[in-house]
XYZ file of C-alpha atoms in Angstrom:
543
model
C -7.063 -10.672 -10.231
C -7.353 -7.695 -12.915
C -5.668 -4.642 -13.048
C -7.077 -2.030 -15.132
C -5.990 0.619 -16.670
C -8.057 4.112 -17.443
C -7.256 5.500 -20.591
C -7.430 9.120 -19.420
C -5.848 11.512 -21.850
C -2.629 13.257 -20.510
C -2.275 16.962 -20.883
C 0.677 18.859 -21.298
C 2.280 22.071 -22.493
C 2.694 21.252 -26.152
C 0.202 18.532 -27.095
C -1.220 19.260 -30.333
C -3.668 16.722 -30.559
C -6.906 17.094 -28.263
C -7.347 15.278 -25.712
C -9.109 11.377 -25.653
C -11.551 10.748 -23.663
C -12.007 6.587 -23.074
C -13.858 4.533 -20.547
C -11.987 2.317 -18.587
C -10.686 -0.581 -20.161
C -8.445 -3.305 -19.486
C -6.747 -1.839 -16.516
C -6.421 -3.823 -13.449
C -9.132 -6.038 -13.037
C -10.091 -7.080 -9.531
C -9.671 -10.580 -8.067
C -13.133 -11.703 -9.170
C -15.074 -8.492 -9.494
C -17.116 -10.851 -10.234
C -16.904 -14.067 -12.037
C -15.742 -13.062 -15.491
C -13.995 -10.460 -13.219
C -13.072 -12.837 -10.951
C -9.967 -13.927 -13.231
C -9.290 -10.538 -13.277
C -7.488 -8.956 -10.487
C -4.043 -8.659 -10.533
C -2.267 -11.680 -12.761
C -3.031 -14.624 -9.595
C -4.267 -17.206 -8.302
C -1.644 -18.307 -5.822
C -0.136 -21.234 -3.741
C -2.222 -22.531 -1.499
C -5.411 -20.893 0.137
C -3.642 -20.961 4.000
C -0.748 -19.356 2.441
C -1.035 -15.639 3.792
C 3.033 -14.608 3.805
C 3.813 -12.692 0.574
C 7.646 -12.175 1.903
C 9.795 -11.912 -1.086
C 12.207 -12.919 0.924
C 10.389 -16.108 0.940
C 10.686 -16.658 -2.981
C 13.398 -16.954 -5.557
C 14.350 -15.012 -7.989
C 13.643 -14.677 -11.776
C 16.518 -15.782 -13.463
C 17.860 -13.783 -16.284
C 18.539 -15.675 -19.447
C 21.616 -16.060 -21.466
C 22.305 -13.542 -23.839
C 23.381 -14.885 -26.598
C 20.315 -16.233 -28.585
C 19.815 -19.750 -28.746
C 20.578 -20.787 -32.730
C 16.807 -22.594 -32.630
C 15.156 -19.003 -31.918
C 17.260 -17.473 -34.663
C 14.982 -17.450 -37.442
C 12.443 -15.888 -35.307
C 14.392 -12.847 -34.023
C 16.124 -11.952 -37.449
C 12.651 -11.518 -38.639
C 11.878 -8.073 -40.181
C 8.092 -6.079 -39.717
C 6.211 -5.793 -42.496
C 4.532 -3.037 -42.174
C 0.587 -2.530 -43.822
C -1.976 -0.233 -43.525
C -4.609 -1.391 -41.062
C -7.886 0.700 -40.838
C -6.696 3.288 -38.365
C -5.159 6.371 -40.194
C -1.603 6.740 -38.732
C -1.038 3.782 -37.844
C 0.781 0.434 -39.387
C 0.198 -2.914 -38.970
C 2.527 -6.446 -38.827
C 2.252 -9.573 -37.787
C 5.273 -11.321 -36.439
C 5.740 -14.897 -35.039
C 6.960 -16.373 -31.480
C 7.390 -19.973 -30.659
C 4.388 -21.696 -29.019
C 6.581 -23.518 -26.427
C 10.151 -21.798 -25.901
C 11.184 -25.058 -24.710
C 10.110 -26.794 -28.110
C 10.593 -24.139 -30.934
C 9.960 -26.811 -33.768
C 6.388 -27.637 -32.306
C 4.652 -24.159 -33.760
C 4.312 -20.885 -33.857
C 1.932 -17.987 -32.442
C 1.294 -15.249 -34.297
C 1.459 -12.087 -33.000
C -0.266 -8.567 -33.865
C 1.865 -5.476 -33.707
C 1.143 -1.778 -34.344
C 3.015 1.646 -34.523
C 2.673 5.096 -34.984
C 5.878 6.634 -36.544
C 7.619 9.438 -34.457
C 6.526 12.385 -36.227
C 9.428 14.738 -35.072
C 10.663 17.396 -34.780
C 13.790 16.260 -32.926
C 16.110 13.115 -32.798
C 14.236 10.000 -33.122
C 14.591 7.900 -30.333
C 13.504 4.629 -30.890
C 10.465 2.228 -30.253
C 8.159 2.998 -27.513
C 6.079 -0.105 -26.391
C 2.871 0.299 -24.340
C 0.449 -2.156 -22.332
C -2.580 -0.932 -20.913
C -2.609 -3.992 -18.227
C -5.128 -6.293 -17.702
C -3.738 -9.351 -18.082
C -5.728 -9.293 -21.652
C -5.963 -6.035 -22.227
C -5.530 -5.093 -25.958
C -2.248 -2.692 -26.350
C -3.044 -2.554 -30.137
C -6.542 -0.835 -28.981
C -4.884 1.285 -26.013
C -2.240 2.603 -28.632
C -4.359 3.472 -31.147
C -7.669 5.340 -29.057
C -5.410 6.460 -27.013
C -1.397 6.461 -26.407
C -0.638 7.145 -29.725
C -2.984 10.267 -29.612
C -3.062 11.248 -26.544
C 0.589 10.944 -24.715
C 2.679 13.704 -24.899
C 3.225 15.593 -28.148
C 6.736 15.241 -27.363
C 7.449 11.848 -26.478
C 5.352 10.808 -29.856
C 7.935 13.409 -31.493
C 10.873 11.504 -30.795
C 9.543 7.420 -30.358
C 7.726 5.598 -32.617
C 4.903 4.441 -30.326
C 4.397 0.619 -30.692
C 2.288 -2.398 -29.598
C 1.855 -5.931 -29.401
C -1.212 -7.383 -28.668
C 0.175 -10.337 -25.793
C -0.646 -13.958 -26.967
C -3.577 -14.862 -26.664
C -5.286 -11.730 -26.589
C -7.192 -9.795 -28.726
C -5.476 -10.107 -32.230
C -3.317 -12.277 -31.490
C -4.513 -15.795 -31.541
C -6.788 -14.951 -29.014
C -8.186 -17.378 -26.529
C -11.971 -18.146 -26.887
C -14.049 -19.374 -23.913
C -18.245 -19.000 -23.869
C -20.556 -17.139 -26.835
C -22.492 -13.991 -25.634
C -25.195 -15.433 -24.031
C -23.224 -17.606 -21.857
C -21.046 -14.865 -20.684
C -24.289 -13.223 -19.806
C -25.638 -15.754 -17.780
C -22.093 -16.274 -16.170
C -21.314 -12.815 -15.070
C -25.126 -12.669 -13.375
C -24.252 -15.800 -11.003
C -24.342 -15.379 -7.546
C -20.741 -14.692 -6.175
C -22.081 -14.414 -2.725
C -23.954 -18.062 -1.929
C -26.368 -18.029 0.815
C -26.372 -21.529 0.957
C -24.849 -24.872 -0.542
C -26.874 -25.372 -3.462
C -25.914 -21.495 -4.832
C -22.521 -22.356 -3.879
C -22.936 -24.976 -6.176
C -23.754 -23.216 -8.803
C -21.228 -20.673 -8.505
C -18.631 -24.070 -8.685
C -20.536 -24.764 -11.396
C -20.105 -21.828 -13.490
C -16.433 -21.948 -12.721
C -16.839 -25.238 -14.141
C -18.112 -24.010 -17.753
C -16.093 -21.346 -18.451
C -13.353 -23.061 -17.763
C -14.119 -26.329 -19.687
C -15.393 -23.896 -22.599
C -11.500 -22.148 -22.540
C -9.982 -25.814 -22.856
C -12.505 -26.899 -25.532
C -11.806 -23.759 -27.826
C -7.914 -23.247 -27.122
C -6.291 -26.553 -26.020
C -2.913 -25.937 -26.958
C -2.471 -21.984 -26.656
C -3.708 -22.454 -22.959
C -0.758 -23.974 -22.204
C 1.713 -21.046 -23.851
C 0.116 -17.463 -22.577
C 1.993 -17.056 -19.685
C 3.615 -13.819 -18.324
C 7.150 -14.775 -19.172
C 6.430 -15.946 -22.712
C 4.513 -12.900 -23.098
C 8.060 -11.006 -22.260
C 10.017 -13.400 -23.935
C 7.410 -12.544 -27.069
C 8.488 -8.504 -26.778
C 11.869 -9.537 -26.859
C 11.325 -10.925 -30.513
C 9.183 -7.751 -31.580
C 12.350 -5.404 -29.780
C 14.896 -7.214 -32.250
C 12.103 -7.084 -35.268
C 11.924 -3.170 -34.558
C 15.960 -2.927 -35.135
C 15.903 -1.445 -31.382
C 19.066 -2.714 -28.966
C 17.285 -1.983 -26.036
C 13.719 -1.906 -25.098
C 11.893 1.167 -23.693
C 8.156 1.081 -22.226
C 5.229 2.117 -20.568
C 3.327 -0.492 -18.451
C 0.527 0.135 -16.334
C -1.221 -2.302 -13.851
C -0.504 -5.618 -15.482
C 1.836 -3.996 -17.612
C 4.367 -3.691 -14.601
C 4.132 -7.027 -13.816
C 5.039 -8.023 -17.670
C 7.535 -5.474 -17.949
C 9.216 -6.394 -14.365
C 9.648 -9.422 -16.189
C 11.334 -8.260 -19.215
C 13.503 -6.895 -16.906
C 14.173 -10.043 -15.184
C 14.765 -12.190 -18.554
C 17.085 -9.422 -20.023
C 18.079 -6.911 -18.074
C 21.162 -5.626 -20.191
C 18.598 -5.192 -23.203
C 16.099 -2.821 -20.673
C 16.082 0.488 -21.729
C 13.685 2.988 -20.213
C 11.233 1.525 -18.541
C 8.019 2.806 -16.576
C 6.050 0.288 -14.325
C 2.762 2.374 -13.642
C 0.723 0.762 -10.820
C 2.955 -1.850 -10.139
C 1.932 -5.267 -9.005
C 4.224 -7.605 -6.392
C 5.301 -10.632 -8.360
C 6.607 -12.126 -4.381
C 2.505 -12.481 -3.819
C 0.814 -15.975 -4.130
C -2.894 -15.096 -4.981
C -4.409 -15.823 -1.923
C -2.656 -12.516 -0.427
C -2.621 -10.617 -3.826
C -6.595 -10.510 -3.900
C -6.489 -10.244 0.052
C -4.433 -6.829 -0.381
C -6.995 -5.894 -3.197
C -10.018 -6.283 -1.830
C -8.568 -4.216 0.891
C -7.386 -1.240 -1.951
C -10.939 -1.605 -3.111
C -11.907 -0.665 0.451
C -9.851 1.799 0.410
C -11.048 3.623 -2.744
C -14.459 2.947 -1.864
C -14.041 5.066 1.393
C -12.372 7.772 -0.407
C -16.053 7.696 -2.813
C -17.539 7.581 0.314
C -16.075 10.486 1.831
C -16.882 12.537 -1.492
C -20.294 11.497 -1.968
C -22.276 12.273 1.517
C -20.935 16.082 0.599
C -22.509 15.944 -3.080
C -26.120 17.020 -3.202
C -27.604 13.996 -5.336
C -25.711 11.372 -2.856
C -28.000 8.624 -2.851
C -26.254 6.916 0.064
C -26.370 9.400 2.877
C -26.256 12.954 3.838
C -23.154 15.170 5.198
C -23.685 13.542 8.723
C -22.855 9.617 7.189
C -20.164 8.201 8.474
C -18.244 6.406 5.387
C -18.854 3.155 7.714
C -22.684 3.376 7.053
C -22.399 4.350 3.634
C -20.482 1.334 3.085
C -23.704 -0.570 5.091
C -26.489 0.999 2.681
C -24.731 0.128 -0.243
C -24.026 -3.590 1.129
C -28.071 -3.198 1.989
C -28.890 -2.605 -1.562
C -26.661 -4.899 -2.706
C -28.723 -7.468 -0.212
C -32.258 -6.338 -1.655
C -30.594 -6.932 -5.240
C -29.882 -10.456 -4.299
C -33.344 -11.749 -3.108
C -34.732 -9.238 -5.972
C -33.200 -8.100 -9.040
C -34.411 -4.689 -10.445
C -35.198 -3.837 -14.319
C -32.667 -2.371 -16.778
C -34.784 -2.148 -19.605
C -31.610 -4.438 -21.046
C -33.165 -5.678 -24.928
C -32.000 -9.305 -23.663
C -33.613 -9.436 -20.755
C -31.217 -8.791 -18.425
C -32.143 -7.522 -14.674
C -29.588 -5.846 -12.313
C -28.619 -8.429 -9.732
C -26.013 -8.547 -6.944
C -22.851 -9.607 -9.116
C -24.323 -6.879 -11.757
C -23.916 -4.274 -9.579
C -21.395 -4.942 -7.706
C -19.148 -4.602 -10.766
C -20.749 -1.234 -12.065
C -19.463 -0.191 -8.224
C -16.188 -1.757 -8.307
C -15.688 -0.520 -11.975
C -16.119 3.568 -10.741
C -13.376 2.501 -8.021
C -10.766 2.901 -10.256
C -11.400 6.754 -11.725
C -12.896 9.261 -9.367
C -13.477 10.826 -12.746
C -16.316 8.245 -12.426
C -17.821 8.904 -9.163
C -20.314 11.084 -10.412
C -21.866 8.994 -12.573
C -21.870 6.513 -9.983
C -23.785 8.216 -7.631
C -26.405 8.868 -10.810
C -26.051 5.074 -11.566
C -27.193 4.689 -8.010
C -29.549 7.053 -7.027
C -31.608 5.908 -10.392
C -31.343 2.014 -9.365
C -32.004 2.196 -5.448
C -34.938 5.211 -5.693
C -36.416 4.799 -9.113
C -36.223 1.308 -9.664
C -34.033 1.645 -12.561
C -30.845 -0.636 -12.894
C -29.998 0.693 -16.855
C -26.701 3.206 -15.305
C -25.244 0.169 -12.982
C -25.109 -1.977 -16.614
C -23.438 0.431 -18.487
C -20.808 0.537 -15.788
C -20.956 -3.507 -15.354
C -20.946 -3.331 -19.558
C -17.889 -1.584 -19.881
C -15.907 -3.129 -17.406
C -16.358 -6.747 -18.795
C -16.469 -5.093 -22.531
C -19.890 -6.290 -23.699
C -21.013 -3.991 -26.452
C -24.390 -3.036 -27.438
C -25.241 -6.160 -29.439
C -23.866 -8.920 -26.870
C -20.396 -9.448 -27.819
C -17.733 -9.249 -25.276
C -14.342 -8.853 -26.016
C -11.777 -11.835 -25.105
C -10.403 -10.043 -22.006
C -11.935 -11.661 -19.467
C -10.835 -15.162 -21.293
C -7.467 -14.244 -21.710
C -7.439 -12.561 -18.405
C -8.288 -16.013 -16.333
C -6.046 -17.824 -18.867
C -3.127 -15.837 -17.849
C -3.864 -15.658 -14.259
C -4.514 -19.104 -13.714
C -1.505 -20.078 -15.621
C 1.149 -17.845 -13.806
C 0.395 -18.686 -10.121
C -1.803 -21.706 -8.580
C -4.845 -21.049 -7.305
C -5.612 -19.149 -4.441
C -8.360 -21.373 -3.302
C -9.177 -25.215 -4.276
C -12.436 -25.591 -2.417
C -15.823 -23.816 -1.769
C -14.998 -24.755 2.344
C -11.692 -23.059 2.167
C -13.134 -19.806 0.817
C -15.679 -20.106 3.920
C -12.875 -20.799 6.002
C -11.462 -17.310 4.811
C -14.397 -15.137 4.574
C -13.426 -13.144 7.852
C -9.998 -11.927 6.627
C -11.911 -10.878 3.349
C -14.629 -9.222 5.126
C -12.305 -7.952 7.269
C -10.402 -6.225 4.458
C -13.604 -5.064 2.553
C -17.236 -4.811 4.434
C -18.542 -3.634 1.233
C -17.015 -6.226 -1.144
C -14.786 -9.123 0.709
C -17.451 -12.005 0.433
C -17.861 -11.639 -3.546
C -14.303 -11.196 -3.771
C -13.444 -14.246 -1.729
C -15.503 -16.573 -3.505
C -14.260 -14.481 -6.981
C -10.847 -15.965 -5.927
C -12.260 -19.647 -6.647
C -12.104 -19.448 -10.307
C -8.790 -21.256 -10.935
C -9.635 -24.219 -8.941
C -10.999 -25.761 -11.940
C -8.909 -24.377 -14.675
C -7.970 -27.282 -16.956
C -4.497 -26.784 -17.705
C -1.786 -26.593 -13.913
C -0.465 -23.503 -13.077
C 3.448 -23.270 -14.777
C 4.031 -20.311 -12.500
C 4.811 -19.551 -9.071
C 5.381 -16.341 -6.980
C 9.306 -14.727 -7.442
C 11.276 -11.675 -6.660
C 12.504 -9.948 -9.648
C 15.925 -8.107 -9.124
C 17.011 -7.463 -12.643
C 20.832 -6.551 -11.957
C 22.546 -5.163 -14.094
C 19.111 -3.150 -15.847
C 19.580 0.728 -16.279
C 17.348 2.163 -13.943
C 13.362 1.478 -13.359
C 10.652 4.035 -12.574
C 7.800 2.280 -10.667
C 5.037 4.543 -9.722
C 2.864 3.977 -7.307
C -0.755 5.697 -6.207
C -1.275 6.055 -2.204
C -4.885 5.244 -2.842
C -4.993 3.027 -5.830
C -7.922 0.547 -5.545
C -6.662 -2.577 -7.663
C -2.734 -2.322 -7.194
C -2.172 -1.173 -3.872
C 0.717 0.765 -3.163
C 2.401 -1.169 -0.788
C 2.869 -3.401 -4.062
C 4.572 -0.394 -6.004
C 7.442 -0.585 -2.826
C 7.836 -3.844 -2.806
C 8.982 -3.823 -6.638
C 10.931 -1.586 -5.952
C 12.901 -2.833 -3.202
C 13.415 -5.965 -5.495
C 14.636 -4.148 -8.367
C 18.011 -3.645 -7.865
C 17.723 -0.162 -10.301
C 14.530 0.987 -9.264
C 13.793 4.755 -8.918
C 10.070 4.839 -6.382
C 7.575 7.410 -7.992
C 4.735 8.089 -5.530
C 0.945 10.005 -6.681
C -0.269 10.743 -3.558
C -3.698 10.697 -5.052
C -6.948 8.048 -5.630
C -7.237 6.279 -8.547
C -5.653 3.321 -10.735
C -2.203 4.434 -12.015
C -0.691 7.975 -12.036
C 0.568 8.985 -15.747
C -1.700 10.926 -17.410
C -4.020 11.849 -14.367
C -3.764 15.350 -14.214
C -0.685 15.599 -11.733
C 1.790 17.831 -13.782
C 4.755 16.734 -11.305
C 4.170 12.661 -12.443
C 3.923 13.462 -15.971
C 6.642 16.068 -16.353
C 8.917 13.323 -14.376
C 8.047 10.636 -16.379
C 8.320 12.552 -19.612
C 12.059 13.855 -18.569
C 12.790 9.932 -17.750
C 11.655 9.047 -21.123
C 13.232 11.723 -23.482
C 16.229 12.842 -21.375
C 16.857 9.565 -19.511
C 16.843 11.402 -16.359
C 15.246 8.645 -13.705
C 13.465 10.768 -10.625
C 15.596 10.690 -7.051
C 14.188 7.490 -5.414
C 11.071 7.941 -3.216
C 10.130 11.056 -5.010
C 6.444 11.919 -4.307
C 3.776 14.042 -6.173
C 0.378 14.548 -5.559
């Protein structure tokens, strides 16, 4: 699965700088919006296709580790950040190293990318700040600089030096490498919804090469980007940055890598935020069950809003969101047996898988709804498939000259590293079409067979589903949206209840994450958590 993040510019009394405005990137990606996607929902690919219990009572616990550090990791965590200009004005650059393989420090190193923004006061400075926009493979170097180190609060910049590290394997550092443009093209227009055995072939097929083009270009790294050397990596960079504790903002995947901090060293957790928090008790199976069903959710909330907009192009004020939900799966059908035009300079046609993602992508911003229902009405009554790209575009970050960003490589490298897969054979996704279609009308079949993709990986899964309890860590905010399409809430209180210092922050709102979305009660909350230390009473809700 993916979890994205929307880097929507928070606005508060005070903030000096004007606002950002970014399109969606890296959040929470959805179990397989579609192939490339299909890494992409929430970090998973779990135990066992029949495996439907996500009890975390079922699972043990992450165990914290000692802390005193071991004498072979000492050279790597009395390093010191040496700081450069890099390109961005504001903003300082270092490169710090990590072992490859924790259990094997001699064996290598991994570099990793960091970046800050200095508190620029007035008042006491506070310490490091690290961010993660989610994904898993979402850049935090790129969130901090377009937008957290902007755009959050004028007075949480004041007092922290905003920091981040780009996770290994993504991005700039050492990041993992899978197909050239062209490839990724072709893979992310294959049919996730087979009509028959030799398209289902196919689709095993593509599976197939990206997954042998991963191991080809990073044999050894594929091994080392898990999520707990990923937090065992920001435990190097905390000691680098001179800071005894750590304090951060996660969203999406970020919870998930943060919970995990937590879990590993949960005397050194400072202040930490877990926005859109993910379940780490789920094997993938159920994780992209409950997600295709929050993408059903969010899609009815669209639905809802669009038949009482003027230029909805999938029904009128009398449409029940049930047969809104059947004209757009009808579309969807017509762009399967016939692809429509983009005007694309390579060629490309909108498909099925296309537009699918350009649908799912809108899910996770109402801010976007309107320029889905443009997308659409120019694609299903003028023949024009050019707005459903750009939205398919920026959710798999393909720029205008082919190139796609390593997300979606680093994304199913993660994934299919930290849980086994949720499926190991094109019969057992049939077998489990009718809870996914069950869950999601709309977009259960694509999403079922999206949840395929680690069935092939070529390195085993290291991971497997856990509580996290943390005892003994300060206290946790987790926030949770009511409607959130890619991390349901139901996820947000089951962290919770595992975290034995977790404070529950409920948006009662649509959308993927709550900081920064316009609710003045979540951000002045989280803003008194983070500069006064004051956690919210437990269960608090906003809207």
């Amino acid at each position: 699965m993916y979890t994205r993040r929307s880097f929507r510019p928070l606005t508060t009394a005070g903030q000096t700088d004007p606002p950002v405005r970014r399109s969606r990137t890296r959040r929470a990606r959805t179990s397989g919006v579609l192939l490339a996607a299909a890494a992409l929902l929430v970090s998973a690919c779990s135990s066992g296709s029949t495996t439907s219990s996500g009890s975390a009572a079922a699972h043990a616990a992450l165990v914290a580790l000692p802390e005193a550090t071991p004498a072979a990791l000492a050279s790597y965590y009395g390093q010191k950040a040496n700081w450069r200009s890099c390109g961005v004005p504001g903003f300082e650059c270092a490169t710090l190293k990590a072992p490859l393989d924790y259990a094997k420090p001699a064996d290598g190193d991994v570099r990793l990318a960091v970046a800050r923004k200095k508190a620029t006061g007035p008042g006491k400075r506070l310490g490091s700040l690290l961010v993660n926009p989610g994904g898993p493979g979402g850049s935090a170097i790129g969130y901090l600089q377009a937008y957290a180190g902007i755009g959050y609060p004028a007075e949480v910049r004041a007092r922290y030096d905003m920091v981040a590290v780009d996770p290994r394997g993504v991005a700039r550092s050492e990041p993992v490498e899978c197909l050239d443009g062209r490839d990724m093209d072709a893979y992310t227009q294959t049919d996730l919804t087979p009509d028959d055995e030799r398209e289902a072939t196919e689709l095993v097929d593509a599976y197939k090469e990206f997954a042998e083009g991963c191991g080809a270009d990073s044999p050894r790294l594929l091994r080392h980007v898990s999520t707990v050397e990923a937090a065992r990596d920001m435990d190097i960079v905390r000691a680098a940055l001179g800071d005894p504790k750590l304090n951060y903002v996660g969203a999406s995947y970020g919870t998930f890598l943060g919970a995990t901090y937590a879990g590993l060293f949960p005397e050194r957790a400072g202040r930490l935020v877990l926005d859109g928090a993910m379940d780490p008790s789920l094997p993938a199976r159920r994780m992209n069950l409950d997600q295709t069903a929050g993408f059903e959710t969010a899609f009815q909330s669209f639905a809802k809003d669009c038949v009482q907009q003027p230029d909805c192009p999938l029904g009128g004020k009398s449409t029940t969101p049930a047969q809104v939900g059947r004209n757009l799966k009808a579309f969807f059908e017509k762009l399967d047996a016939r692809p429509i035009p983009t005007g694309d300079s390579d060629g490309r046609t909108l498909g099925e898988s296309l537009a699918t993602t350009g649908v799912i992508a809108a899910m996770y911003d109402e801010g976007a709804w309107a320029q889905l229902r443009e997308a659409l009405t120019s694609a299903m009554k003028e023949n024009d498939g050019a707005g459903l790209l750009v939205l398919s575009d920026g959710y798999y970050e393909r720029d205008a000259d082919g190139r796609y960003e390593n997300l979606m490589f680093a994304n199913a490298a993660v994934n299919c590293l930290d849980l086994p897969a949720a499926f190991d054979t094109p019969d057992e996704v049939r077998n489990d079409l009718p809870a996914f279609e069950k869950a999601s009308p709309v977009f259960g079949e694509g999403l079922a067979w999206a949840s395929l993709n680690c069935a092939y990986w070529p390195v085993g899964a290291t991971g497997e589903p856990h509580r996290i309890e943390a005892k003994g860590a300060a206290p946790i905010v987790v926030v949770g949206t009511t409607r959130d399409p890619a991390t349901p809430y139901r996820w947000a209180r089951a962290l919770s209840a595992q975290l034995s210092s977790a404070r529950l922050l409920t948006y009662e709102g649509d959308g993927h994450t709550a900081y920064g979305r316009g609710s003045t009660c979540i951000d002045s909350t989280i803003n008194a958590y983070l500069l006064r230390g004051t956690p919210p009473v437990d269960g608090k809700r906003c809207s």
